[in-house]
Amino acid sequence: MKPKINWKEIKTVLLDMDGTLLDLYFDYYFWQEYLPEQWAKQNNMNTKAAKIKLLDWYRQESGTLSWYCLDFWTEKLNFDVFALKADVRHLIKYRPYAESFLKRLNTLDLSLTMVTNAHEKLVKMKADETGIDTFFNQIISSHSIGYAKEEYAFWEKLTAKISFNVNETLLIDDNLTVLRTAREFGIKHLYTVTKPDSHRPKQNSEEFESIDSFNEIDF
Ligand SMILES: [Mg+2]
């Protein structure tokens, strides 16, 4: 079903980056495949054992700011995670029609803010690769706020950085935990995306209205 966004009610648009505007495959491939392989090599482990260990660590940090923090993993793994990310930067890509959606948003009288859990250094790498930064009035990384978007405090602290009325705000985010927290905070217009990663199956997103493709959005 086509998403029906009531643009007349919306003054502020908050957009997630990874898995919403950009293909999550870059991040998935990096954490699930490339990093375990490289880390295994460095530590003379086999890749399978490295994956099991790393996946267990990922689970422990899931939904926290540490999980999204390159410095945290660089220290924990004793490995330059940022440099490793650069090896696979060719996988950084827009999701289908995301760029034309952003161009269209730019023609409207809206305040456009990126809200991302990505580390600032990674936002810069992705902006250099795609030019995504040029579409936004501001880009806010949860690392500058001190809480991940999954946490209520992120949204409270966001109000000190940008002013917005929750009833006139649209948030699009592929992360359902983030959407639940935003709903609890009071943000009225909430949408998820059905296929954050081009290489993996659709996610079950019935709890929220969802966007299959950005080219289905009417203005
Ligand atoms: Mg995301």
mmCIF file of C-alpha atoms and ligand atoms in Angstrom:
data_model
loop_
_atom_site.group_PDB
_atom_site.id
_atom_site.type_symbol
_atom_site.label_atom_id
_atom_site.label_comp_id
_atom_site.label_asym_id
_atom_site.label_seq_id
_atom_site.Cartn_x
_atom_site.Cartn_y
_atom_site.Cartn_z
ATOM 1 C CA MET A 1 0.000 0.000 0.000
ATOM 2 C CA LYS A 2 1.212 3.471 -0.861
ATOM 3 C CA PRO A 3 2.256 5.523 2.174
ATOM 4 C CA LYS A 4 -0.062 8.477 2.784
ATOM 5 C CA ILE A 5 1.928 11.238 4.382
ATOM 6 C CA ASN A 6 -0.083 14.276 5.345
ATOM 7 C CA TRP A 7 2.399 16.946 4.240
ATOM 8 C CA LYS A 8 0.078 19.783 5.265
ATOM 9 C CA GLU A 9 0.621 18.827 8.903
ATOM 10 C CA ILE A 10 4.396 18.518 8.648
ATOM 11 C CA LYS A 11 6.951 21.258 9.266
ATOM 12 C CA THR A 12 9.948 19.222 10.425
ATOM 13 C CA VAL A 13 11.345 16.112 8.755
ATOM 14 C CA LEU A 14 13.765 13.882 10.652
ATOM 15 C CA LEU A 15 15.480 11.221 8.575
ATOM 16 C CA ASP A 16 17.689 8.357 9.593
ATOM 17 C CA MET A 17 20.685 7.596 7.355
ATOM 18 C CA ASP A 18 21.724 3.920 7.370
ATOM 19 C CA GLY A 19 19.007 1.532 6.242
ATOM 20 C CA THR A 20 16.655 4.433 5.511
ATOM 21 C CA LEU A 21 18.385 6.657 2.957
ATOM 22 C CA LEU A 22 21.493 4.549 2.432
ATOM 23 C CA ASP A 23 21.646 0.820 1.802
ATOM 24 C CA LEU A 24 22.303 -1.026 5.062
ATOM 25 C CA TYR A 25 24.263 -3.624 3.112
ATOM 26 C CA PHE A 26 27.474 -1.630 3.592
ATOM 27 C CA ASP A 27 27.169 -1.846 7.363
ATOM 28 C CA TYR A 28 25.870 -5.415 7.409
ATOM 29 C CA TYR A 29 28.639 -6.690 5.185
ATOM 30 C CA PHE A 30 31.242 -4.792 7.158
ATOM 31 C CA TRP A 31 30.245 -6.038 10.638
ATOM 32 C CA GLN A 32 29.120 -9.546 9.711
ATOM 33 C CA GLU A 33 31.719 -10.477 7.116
ATOM 34 C CA TYR A 34 34.634 -8.142 6.495
ATOM 35 C CA LEU A 35 35.547 -7.204 10.060
ATOM 36 C CA PRO A 36 35.372 -10.805 11.382
ATOM 37 C CA GLU A 37 37.590 -11.980 8.502
ATOM 38 C CA GLN A 38 40.186 -9.286 9.087
ATOM 39 C CA TRP A 39 40.093 -9.593 12.850
ATOM 40 C CA ALA A 40 40.494 -13.375 12.589
ATOM 41 C CA LYS A 41 43.564 -12.898 10.388
ATOM 42 C CA GLN A 42 45.133 -10.480 12.827
ATOM 43 C CA ASN A 43 44.569 -12.841 15.748
ATOM 44 C CA ASN A 44 45.346 -16.122 13.980
ATOM 45 C CA MET A 45 41.831 -17.389 14.576
ATOM 46 C CA ASN A 46 39.573 -19.081 12.096
ATOM 47 C CA THR A 47 36.835 -16.825 10.707
ATOM 48 C CA LYS A 48 34.007 -18.885 12.143
ATOM 49 C CA ALA A 49 35.341 -18.634 15.704
ATOM 50 C CA ALA A 50 35.923 -14.884 15.228
ATOM 51 C CA LYS A 51 32.329 -14.434 14.037
ATOM 52 C CA ILE A 52 30.868 -16.266 17.014
ATOM 53 C CA LYS A 53 32.877 -14.160 19.435
ATOM 54 C CA LEU A 54 32.131 -10.878 17.675
ATOM 55 C CA LEU A 55 28.405 -11.564 17.286
ATOM 56 C CA ASP A 56 28.222 -12.212 20.991
ATOM 57 C CA TRP A 57 29.931 -8.871 21.696
ATOM 58 C CA TYR A 58 27.638 -7.084 19.240
ATOM 59 C CA ARG A 59 24.602 -8.502 21.053
ATOM 60 C CA GLN A 60 25.856 -7.217 24.378
ATOM 61 C CA GLU A 61 26.192 -3.664 23.044
ATOM 62 C CA SER A 62 23.106 -3.633 20.815
ATOM 63 C CA GLY A 63 21.016 -0.450 21.109
ATOM 64 C CA THR A 64 23.663 1.450 23.057
ATOM 65 C CA LEU A 65 25.878 4.278 21.911
ATOM 66 C CA SER A 66 28.931 1.986 22.223
ATOM 67 C CA TRP A 67 27.565 -0.285 19.534
ATOM 68 C CA TYR A 68 27.628 2.637 17.117
ATOM 69 C CA CYS A 69 30.986 3.987 18.298
ATOM 70 C CA LEU A 70 34.012 3.319 16.130
ATOM 71 C CA ASP A 71 36.363 4.360 18.953
ATOM 72 C CA PHE A 72 34.767 1.800 21.267
ATOM 73 C CA TRP A 73 35.332 -1.050 18.803
ATOM 74 C CA THR A 74 38.781 0.190 17.843
ATOM 75 C CA GLU A 75 39.790 -0.060 21.487
ATOM 76 C CA LYS A 76 37.957 -3.291 22.254
ATOM 77 C CA LEU A 77 39.272 -5.118 19.189
ATOM 78 C CA ASN A 78 42.658 -3.403 19.123
ATOM 79 C CA PHE A 79 42.057 -2.727 15.467
ATOM 80 C CA ASP A 80 41.593 0.436 13.412
ATOM 81 C CA VAL A 81 37.911 -0.063 12.611
ATOM 82 C CA PHE A 82 37.584 3.230 10.754
ATOM 83 C CA ALA A 83 40.467 2.417 8.391
ATOM 84 C CA LEU A 84 38.855 -0.950 7.765
ATOM 85 C CA LYS A 85 35.543 0.712 6.912
ATOM 86 C CA ALA A 86 37.333 2.736 4.256
ATOM 87 C CA ASP A 87 38.343 -0.521 2.499
ATOM 88 C CA VAL A 88 34.718 -1.245 1.628
ATOM 89 C CA ARG A 89 33.488 2.305 1.041
ATOM 90 C CA HIS A 90 32.564 1.411 -2.550
ATOM 91 C CA LEU A 91 29.519 -0.358 -1.008
ATOM 92 C CA ILE A 92 28.098 2.935 0.298
ATOM 93 C CA LYS A 93 25.013 3.546 -1.847
ATOM 94 C CA TYR A 94 21.658 5.300 -1.732
ATOM 95 C CA ARG A 95 18.583 3.122 -1.333
ATOM 96 C CA PRO A 96 16.378 3.201 -4.453
ATOM 97 C CA TYR A 97 14.913 6.675 -5.111
ATOM 98 C CA ALA A 98 16.268 8.058 -1.820
ATOM 99 C CA GLU A 99 18.232 10.760 -3.607
ATOM 100 C CA SER A 100 15.265 11.923 -5.690
ATOM 101 C CA PHE A 101 13.130 11.908 -2.530
ATOM 102 C CA LEU A 102 15.669 14.209 -0.832
ATOM 103 C CA LYS A 103 15.745 16.495 -3.874
ATOM 104 C CA ARG A 104 11.968 16.720 -3.778
ATOM 105 C CA LEU A 105 11.968 17.479 -0.041
ATOM 106 C CA ASN A 106 14.408 20.298 -0.713
ATOM 107 C CA THR A 107 11.842 22.047 -2.886
ATOM 108 C CA LEU A 108 9.372 22.202 0.008
ATOM 109 C CA ASP A 109 9.295 24.642 2.876
ATOM 110 C CA LEU A 110 10.424 22.174 5.534
ATOM 111 C CA SER A 111 13.159 21.904 8.102
ATOM 112 C CA LEU A 112 15.176 18.836 7.200
ATOM 113 C CA THR A 113 17.400 17.178 9.801
ATOM 114 C CA MET A 114 19.325 13.953 9.664
ATOM 115 C CA VAL A 115 19.247 12.093 12.969
ATOM 116 C CA THR A 116 21.696 9.219 12.963
ATOM 117 C CA ASN A 117 23.405 6.832 15.330
ATOM 118 C CA ALA A 118 26.384 6.762 13.000
ATOM 119 C CA HIS A 119 29.641 8.109 14.329
ATOM 120 C CA GLU A 120 30.539 11.566 12.955
ATOM 121 C CA LYS A 121 33.588 10.192 11.137
ATOM 122 C CA LEU A 122 31.374 7.714 9.372
ATOM 123 C CA VAL A 123 28.800 10.366 8.503
ATOM 124 C CA LYS A 124 31.645 12.289 6.864
ATOM 125 C CA MET A 125 32.811 9.229 4.900
ATOM 126 C CA LYS A 126 29.272 8.578 3.697
ATOM 127 C CA ALA A 127 28.711 12.235 2.842
ATOM 128 C CA ASP A 128 31.958 12.287 0.828
ATOM 129 C CA GLU A 129 30.818 9.210 -1.072
ATOM 130 C CA THR A 130 27.210 10.312 -1.766
ATOM 131 C CA GLY A 131 26.804 14.068 -1.158
ATOM 132 C CA ILE A 132 23.952 13.259 1.224
ATOM 133 C CA ASP A 133 24.912 16.106 3.582
ATOM 134 C CA THR A 134 23.979 18.724 0.988
ATOM 135 C CA PHE A 135 20.264 18.018 1.405
ATOM 136 C CA PHE A 136 20.038 18.755 5.130
ATOM 137 C CA ASN A 137 19.676 21.874 7.237
ATOM 138 C CA GLN A 138 21.567 19.993 9.934
ATOM 139 C CA ILE A 139 22.980 16.589 10.714
ATOM 140 C CA ILE A 140 22.794 15.340 14.276
ATOM 141 C CA SER A 141 24.741 12.296 15.367
ATOM 142 C CA SER A 142 23.687 10.650 18.592
ATOM 143 C CA HIS A 143 27.367 10.735 19.566
ATOM 144 C CA SER A 144 27.083 14.515 19.911
ATOM 145 C CA ILE A 145 23.994 14.055 22.113
ATOM 146 C CA GLY A 146 25.420 11.334 24.340
ATOM 147 C CA TYR A 147 22.549 8.850 23.922
ATOM 148 C CA ALA A 148 21.531 6.468 21.151
ATOM 149 C CA LYS A 149 18.222 7.135 19.375
ATOM 150 C CA GLU A 150 16.844 3.987 21.030
ATOM 151 C CA GLU A 151 17.019 5.889 24.341
ATOM 152 C CA TYR A 152 14.351 8.366 25.464
ATOM 153 C CA ALA A 153 17.028 10.853 26.573
ATOM 154 C CA PHE A 154 18.167 11.260 22.970
ATOM 155 C CA TRP A 155 14.830 12.834 22.051
ATOM 156 C CA GLU A 156 14.715 15.031 25.134
ATOM 157 C CA LYS A 157 18.198 16.332 24.411
ATOM 158 C CA LEU A 158 17.433 16.790 20.731
ATOM 159 C CA THR A 159 15.022 19.583 21.652
ATOM 160 C CA ALA A 160 17.993 21.605 22.901
ATOM 161 C CA LYS A 161 19.606 21.352 19.452
ATOM 162 C CA ILE A 162 16.630 21.918 17.166
ATOM 163 C CA SER A 163 13.171 23.227 17.848
ATOM 164 C CA PHE A 164 10.281 21.127 16.640
ATOM 165 C CA ASN A 165 6.675 20.466 17.474
ATOM 166 C CA VAL A 166 6.096 16.711 17.874
ATOM 167 C CA ASN A 167 2.672 16.990 16.211
ATOM 168 C CA GLU A 168 4.197 18.531 13.091
ATOM 169 C CA THR A 169 7.178 16.200 12.850
ATOM 170 C CA LEU A 170 7.787 13.285 10.519
ATOM 171 C CA LEU A 171 10.401 10.650 11.354
ATOM 172 C CA ILE A 172 11.437 7.946 8.901
ATOM 173 C CA ASP A 173 13.696 5.277 10.398
ATOM 174 C CA ASP A 174 14.263 1.597 9.616
ATOM 175 C CA ASN A 175 14.900 0.776 13.290
ATOM 176 C CA LEU A 176 11.661 -0.212 15.035
ATOM 177 C CA THR A 177 13.111 0.283 18.529
ATOM 178 C CA VAL A 178 13.964 3.865 17.574
ATOM 179 C CA LEU A 179 10.428 4.403 16.273
ATOM 180 C CA ARG A 180 8.923 3.044 19.501
ATOM 181 C CA THR A 181 11.004 5.454 21.574
ATOM 182 C CA ALA A 182 10.096 8.354 19.282
ATOM 183 C CA ARG A 183 6.417 7.393 19.619
ATOM 184 C CA GLU A 184 6.752 7.372 23.397
ATOM 185 C CA PHE A 185 8.292 10.841 23.152
ATOM 186 C CA GLY A 186 5.253 11.969 21.171
ATOM 187 C CA ILE A 187 6.418 12.288 17.579
ATOM 188 C CA LYS A 188 3.247 11.934 15.568
ATOM 189 C CA HIS A 189 4.177 10.927 12.027
ATOM 190 C CA LEU A 190 6.268 7.764 12.099
ATOM 191 C CA TYR A 191 7.288 5.602 9.156
ATOM 192 C CA THR A 192 9.656 2.725 8.705
ATOM 193 C CA VAL A 193 11.118 1.195 5.563
ATOM 194 C CA THR A 194 10.408 -2.385 4.577
ATOM 195 C CA LYS A 195 13.758 -3.248 3.025
ATOM 196 C CA PRO A 196 16.705 -1.486 4.685
ATOM 197 C CA ASP A 197 19.269 -3.852 3.153
ATOM 198 C CA SER A 198 19.221 -4.580 -0.582
ATOM 199 C CA HIS A 199 20.733 -8.043 -0.035
ATOM 200 C CA ARG A 200 18.442 -9.243 2.746
ATOM 201 C CA PRO A 201 14.720 -10.015 3.067
ATOM 202 C CA LYS A 202 12.090 -7.434 3.987
ATOM 203 C CA GLN A 203 11.582 -6.800 7.679
ATOM 204 C CA ASN A 204 8.272 -7.334 9.431
ATOM 205 C CA SER A 205 7.174 -3.779 10.109
ATOM 206 C CA GLU A 206 3.417 -3.998 10.637
ATOM 207 C CA GLU A 207 3.593 -2.032 13.872
ATOM 208 C CA PHE A 208 4.283 1.176 11.908
ATOM 209 C CA GLU A 209 3.268 2.556 8.567
ATOM 210 C CA SER A 210 5.958 1.626 6.130
ATOM 211 C CA ILE A 211 7.562 2.793 2.940
ATOM 212 C CA ASP A 212 8.383 0.226 0.300
ATOM 213 C CA SER A 213 9.885 2.649 -2.121
ATOM 214 C CA PHE A 214 10.474 6.400 -1.913
ATOM 215 C CA ASN A 215 9.066 6.836 -5.407
ATOM 216 C CA GLU A 216 5.604 5.878 -4.106
ATOM 217 C CA ILE A 217 5.368 8.920 -1.868
ATOM 218 C CA ASP A 218 2.922 11.540 -3.091
ATOM 219 C CA PHE A 219 3.446 15.187 -2.216
HETATM 220 MG MG MG B 1 18.967 3.039 10.383
#
